[in-house]
PDB file of C-alpha atoms in Angstrom:
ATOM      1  CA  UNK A   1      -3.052   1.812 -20.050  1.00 84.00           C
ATOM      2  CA  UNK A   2      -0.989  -1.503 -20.247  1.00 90.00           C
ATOM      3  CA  UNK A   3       2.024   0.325 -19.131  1.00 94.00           C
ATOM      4  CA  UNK A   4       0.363   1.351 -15.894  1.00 94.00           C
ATOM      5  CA  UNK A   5      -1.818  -1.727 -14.842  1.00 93.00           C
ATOM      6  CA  UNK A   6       1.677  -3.543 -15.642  1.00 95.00           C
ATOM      7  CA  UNK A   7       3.395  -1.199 -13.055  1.00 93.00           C
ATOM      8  CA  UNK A   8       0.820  -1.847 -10.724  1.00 93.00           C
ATOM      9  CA  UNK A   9       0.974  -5.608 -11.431  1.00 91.00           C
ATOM     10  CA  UNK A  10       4.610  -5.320 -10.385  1.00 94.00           C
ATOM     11  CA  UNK A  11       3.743  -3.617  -6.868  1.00 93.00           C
ATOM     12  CA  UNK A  12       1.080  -5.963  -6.014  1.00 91.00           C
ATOM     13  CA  UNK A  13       3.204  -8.615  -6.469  1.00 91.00           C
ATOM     14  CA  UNK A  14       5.672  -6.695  -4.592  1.00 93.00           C
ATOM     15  CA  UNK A  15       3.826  -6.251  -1.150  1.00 92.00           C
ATOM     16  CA  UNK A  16       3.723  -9.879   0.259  1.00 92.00           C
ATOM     17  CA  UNK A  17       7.703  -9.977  -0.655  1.00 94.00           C
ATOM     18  CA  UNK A  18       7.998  -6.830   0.857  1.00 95.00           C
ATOM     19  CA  UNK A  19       5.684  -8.294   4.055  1.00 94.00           C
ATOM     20  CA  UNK A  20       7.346 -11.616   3.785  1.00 95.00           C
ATOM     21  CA  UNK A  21      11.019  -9.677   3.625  1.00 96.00           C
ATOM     22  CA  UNK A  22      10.672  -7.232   6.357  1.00 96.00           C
ATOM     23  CA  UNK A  23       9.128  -9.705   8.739  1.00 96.00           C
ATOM     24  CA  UNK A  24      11.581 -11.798   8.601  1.00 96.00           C
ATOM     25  CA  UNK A  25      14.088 -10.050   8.875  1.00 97.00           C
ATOM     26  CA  UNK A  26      12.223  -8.227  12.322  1.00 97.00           C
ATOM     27  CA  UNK A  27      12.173 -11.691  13.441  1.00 97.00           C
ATOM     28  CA  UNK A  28      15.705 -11.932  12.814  1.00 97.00           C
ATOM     29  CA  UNK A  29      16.768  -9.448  14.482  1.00 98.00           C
ATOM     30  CA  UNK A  30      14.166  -9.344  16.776  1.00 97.00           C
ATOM     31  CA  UNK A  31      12.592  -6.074  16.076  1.00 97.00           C
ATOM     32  CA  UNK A  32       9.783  -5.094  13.662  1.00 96.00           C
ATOM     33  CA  UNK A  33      10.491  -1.282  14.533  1.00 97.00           C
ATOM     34  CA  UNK A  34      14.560  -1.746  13.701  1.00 98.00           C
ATOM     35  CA  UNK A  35      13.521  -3.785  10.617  1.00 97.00           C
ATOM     36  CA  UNK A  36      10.578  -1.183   9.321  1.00 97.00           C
ATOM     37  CA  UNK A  37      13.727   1.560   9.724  1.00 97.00           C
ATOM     38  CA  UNK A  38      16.312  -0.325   7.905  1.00 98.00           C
ATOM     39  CA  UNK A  39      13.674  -0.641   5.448  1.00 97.00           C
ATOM     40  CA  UNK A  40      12.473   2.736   5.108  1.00 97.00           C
ATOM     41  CA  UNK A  41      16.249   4.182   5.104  1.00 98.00           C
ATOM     42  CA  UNK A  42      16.621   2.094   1.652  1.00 98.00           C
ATOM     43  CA  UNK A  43      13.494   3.198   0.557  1.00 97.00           C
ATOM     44  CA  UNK A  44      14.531   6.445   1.245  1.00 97.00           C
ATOM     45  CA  UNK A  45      18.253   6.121  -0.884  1.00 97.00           C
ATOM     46  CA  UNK A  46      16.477   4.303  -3.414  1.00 97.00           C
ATOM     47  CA  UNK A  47      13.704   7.275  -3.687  1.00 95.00           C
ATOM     48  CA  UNK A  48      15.953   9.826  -3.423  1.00 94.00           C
ATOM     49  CA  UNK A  49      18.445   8.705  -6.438  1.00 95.00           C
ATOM     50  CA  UNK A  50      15.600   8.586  -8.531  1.00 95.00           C
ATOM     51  CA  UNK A  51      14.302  12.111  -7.421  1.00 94.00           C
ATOM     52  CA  UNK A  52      17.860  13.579  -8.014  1.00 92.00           C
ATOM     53  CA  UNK A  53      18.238  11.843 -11.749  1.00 93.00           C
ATOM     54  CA  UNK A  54      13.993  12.781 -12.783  1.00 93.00           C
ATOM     55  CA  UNK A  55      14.195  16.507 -11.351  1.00 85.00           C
ATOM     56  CA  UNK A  56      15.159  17.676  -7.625  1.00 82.00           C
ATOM     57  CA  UNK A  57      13.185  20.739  -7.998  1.00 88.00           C
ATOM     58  CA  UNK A  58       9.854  18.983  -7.352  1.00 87.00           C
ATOM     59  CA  UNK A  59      11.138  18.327  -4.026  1.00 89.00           C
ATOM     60  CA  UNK A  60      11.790  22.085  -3.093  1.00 87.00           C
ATOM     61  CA  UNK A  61       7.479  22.552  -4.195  1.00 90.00           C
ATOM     62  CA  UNK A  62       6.582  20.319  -1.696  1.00 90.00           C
ATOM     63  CA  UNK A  63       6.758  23.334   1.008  1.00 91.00           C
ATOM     64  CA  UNK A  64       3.745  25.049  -0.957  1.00 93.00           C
ATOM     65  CA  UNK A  65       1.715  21.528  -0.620  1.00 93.00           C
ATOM     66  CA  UNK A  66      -1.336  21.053   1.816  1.00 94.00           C
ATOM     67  CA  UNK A  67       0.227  19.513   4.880  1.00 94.00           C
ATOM     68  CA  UNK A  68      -2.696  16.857   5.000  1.00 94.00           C
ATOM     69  CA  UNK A  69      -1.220  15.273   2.046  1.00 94.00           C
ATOM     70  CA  UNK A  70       1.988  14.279   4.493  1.00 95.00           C
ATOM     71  CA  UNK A  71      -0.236  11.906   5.767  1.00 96.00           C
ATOM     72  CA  UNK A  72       0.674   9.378   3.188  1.00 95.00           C
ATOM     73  CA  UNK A  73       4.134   8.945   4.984  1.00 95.00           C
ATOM     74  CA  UNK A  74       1.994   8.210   8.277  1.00 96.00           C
ATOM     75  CA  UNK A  75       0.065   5.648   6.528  1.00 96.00           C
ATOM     76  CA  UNK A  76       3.168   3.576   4.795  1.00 96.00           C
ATOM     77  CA  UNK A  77       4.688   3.807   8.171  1.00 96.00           C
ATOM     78  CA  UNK A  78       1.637   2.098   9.978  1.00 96.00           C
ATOM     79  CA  UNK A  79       1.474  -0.438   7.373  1.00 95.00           C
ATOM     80  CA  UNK A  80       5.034  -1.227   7.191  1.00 96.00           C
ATOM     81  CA  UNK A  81       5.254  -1.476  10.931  1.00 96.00           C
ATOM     82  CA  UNK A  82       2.068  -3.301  10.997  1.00 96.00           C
ATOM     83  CA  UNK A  83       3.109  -5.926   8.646  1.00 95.00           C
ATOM     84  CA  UNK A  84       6.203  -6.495   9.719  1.00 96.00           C
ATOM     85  CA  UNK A  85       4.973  -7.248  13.161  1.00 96.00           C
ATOM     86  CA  UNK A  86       1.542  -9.510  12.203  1.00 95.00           C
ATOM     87  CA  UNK A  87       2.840 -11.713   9.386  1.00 94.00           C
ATOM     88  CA  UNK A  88       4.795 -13.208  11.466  1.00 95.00           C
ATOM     89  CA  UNK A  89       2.058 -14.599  13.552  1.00 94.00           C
ATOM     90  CA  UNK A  90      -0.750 -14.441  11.453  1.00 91.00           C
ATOM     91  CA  UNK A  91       0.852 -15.360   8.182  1.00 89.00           C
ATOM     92  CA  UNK A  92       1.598 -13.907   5.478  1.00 91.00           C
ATOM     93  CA  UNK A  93      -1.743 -14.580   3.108  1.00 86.00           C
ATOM     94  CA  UNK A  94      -3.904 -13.909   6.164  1.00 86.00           C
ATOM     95  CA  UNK A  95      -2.624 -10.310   6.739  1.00 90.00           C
ATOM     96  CA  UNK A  96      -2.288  -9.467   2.977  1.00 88.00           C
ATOM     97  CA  UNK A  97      -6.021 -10.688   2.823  1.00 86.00           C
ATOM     98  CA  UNK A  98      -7.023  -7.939   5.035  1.00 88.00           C
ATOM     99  CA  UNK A  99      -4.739  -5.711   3.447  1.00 91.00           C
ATOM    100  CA  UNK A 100      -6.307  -6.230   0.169  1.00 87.00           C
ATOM    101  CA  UNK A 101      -9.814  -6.000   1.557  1.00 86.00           C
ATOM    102  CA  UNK A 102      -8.813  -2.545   3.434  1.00 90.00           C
ATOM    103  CA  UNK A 103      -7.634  -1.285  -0.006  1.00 91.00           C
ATOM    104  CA  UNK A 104     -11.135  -2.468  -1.653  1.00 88.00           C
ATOM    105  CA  UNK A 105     -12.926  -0.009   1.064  1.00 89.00           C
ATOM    106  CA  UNK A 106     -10.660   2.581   1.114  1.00 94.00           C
ATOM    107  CA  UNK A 107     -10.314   2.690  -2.803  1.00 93.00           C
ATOM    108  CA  UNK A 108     -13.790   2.368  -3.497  1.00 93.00           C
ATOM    109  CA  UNK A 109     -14.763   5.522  -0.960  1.00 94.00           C
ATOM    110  CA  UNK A 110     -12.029   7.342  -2.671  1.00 95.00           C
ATOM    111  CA  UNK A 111     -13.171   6.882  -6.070  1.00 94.00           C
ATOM    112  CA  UNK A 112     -17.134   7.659  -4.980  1.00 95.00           C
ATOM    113  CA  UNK A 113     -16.357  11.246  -3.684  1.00 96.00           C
ATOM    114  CA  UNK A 114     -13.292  11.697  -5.724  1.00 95.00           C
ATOM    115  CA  UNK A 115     -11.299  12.553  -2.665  1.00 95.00           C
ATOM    116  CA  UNK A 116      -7.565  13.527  -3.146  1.00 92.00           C
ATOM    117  CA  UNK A 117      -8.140  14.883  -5.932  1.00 91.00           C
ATOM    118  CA  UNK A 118      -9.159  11.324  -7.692  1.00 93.00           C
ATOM    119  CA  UNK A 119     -10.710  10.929 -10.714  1.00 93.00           C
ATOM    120  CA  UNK A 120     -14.492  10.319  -9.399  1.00 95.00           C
ATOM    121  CA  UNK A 121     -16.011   7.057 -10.097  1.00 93.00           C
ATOM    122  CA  UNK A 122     -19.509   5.913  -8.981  1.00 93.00           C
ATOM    123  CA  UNK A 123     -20.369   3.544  -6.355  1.00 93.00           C
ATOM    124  CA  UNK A 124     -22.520   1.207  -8.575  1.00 94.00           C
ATOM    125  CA  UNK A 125     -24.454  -1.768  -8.008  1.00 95.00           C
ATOM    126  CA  UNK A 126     -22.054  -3.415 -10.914  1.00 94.00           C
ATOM    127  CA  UNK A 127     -19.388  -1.730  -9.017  1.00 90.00           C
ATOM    128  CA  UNK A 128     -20.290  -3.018  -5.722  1.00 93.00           C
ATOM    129  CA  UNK A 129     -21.079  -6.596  -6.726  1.00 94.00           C
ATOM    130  CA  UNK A 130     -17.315  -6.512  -8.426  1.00 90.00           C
ATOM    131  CA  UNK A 131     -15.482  -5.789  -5.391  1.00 88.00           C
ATOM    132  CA  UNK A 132     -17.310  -8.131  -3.331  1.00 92.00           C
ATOM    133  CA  UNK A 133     -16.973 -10.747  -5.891  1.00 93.00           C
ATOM    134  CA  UNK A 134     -13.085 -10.232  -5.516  1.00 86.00           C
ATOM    135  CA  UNK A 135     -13.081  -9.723  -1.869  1.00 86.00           C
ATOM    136  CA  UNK A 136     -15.100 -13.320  -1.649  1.00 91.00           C
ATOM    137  CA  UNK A 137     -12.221 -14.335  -4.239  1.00 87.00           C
ATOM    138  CA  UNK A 138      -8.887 -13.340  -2.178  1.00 80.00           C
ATOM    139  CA  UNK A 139     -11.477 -14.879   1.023  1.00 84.00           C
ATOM    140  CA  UNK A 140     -11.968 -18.375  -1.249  1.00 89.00           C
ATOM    141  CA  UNK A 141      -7.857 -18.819  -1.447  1.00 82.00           C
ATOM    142  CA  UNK A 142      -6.768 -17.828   1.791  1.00 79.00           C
ATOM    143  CA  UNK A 143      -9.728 -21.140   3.071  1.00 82.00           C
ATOM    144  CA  UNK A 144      -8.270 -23.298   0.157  1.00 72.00           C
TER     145      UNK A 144
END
């Protein structure tokens, strides 16, 4: 369990960089669209050198998969675009702060129906009070 709430440790830390990164360089060149391309055609290399060294095959099932679950490329595209495009004038902390409070909603409805194929986890009062308590919490040092 360490190993994997370390890995996710790594990515949180990892989206205001990547924010921070690809807005400015949209600013620098003066387009969020040209910057969220140049980002996802690293992403891309980078994803596909580590599909080709952990098994290419997998690739070749995704033909058989639900088309829904393409969505997912929709969805980093909006938020890459997105992101590179507010931070700039909303800041940084201000758009991760609705970032973060998007994935509170979204991950908690996930978790209640077990959609996705999730592992299903109750919507409980306890529940409920925790991710208000750390939506109030990322809200507290964004007003600091």
């Amino acid at each position: 369990m360490l190993h994997y709430a370390s890995i996710m440790l790594l990515a949180g830390i990892g989206i205001p960089l990547l924010a921070a990164l690809n807005a400015a360089l949209g600013v620098r060149i003066g387009s969020p669209a040209g910057a969220a391309a140049i980002l996802f055609t690293v992403a891309f290399i980078a994803a596909g050198v580590i599909a080709l060294l952990t098994g290419p095959h997998a690739i070749l099932k995704a033909a058989d998969a639900p088309r829904h679950l393409f969505l997912a490329g929709l969805l980093v595209a909006f938020y890459v675009l997105s992101i590179t495009y507010v931070a700039p004038h909303f800041g940084i902390g201000n758009a991760v702060f609705f970032v973060l409070l998007g994935q509170l909603i979204s991950a908690a409805i996930i978790d209640q129906f077990g959609l996705f194929g999730a592992r299903p986890s109750p919507l409980t009062m306890t529940r409920a009070t925790g991710i208000a308590v750390m939506a109030l919490g990322v809200w507290i040092t964004q007003k600091a």
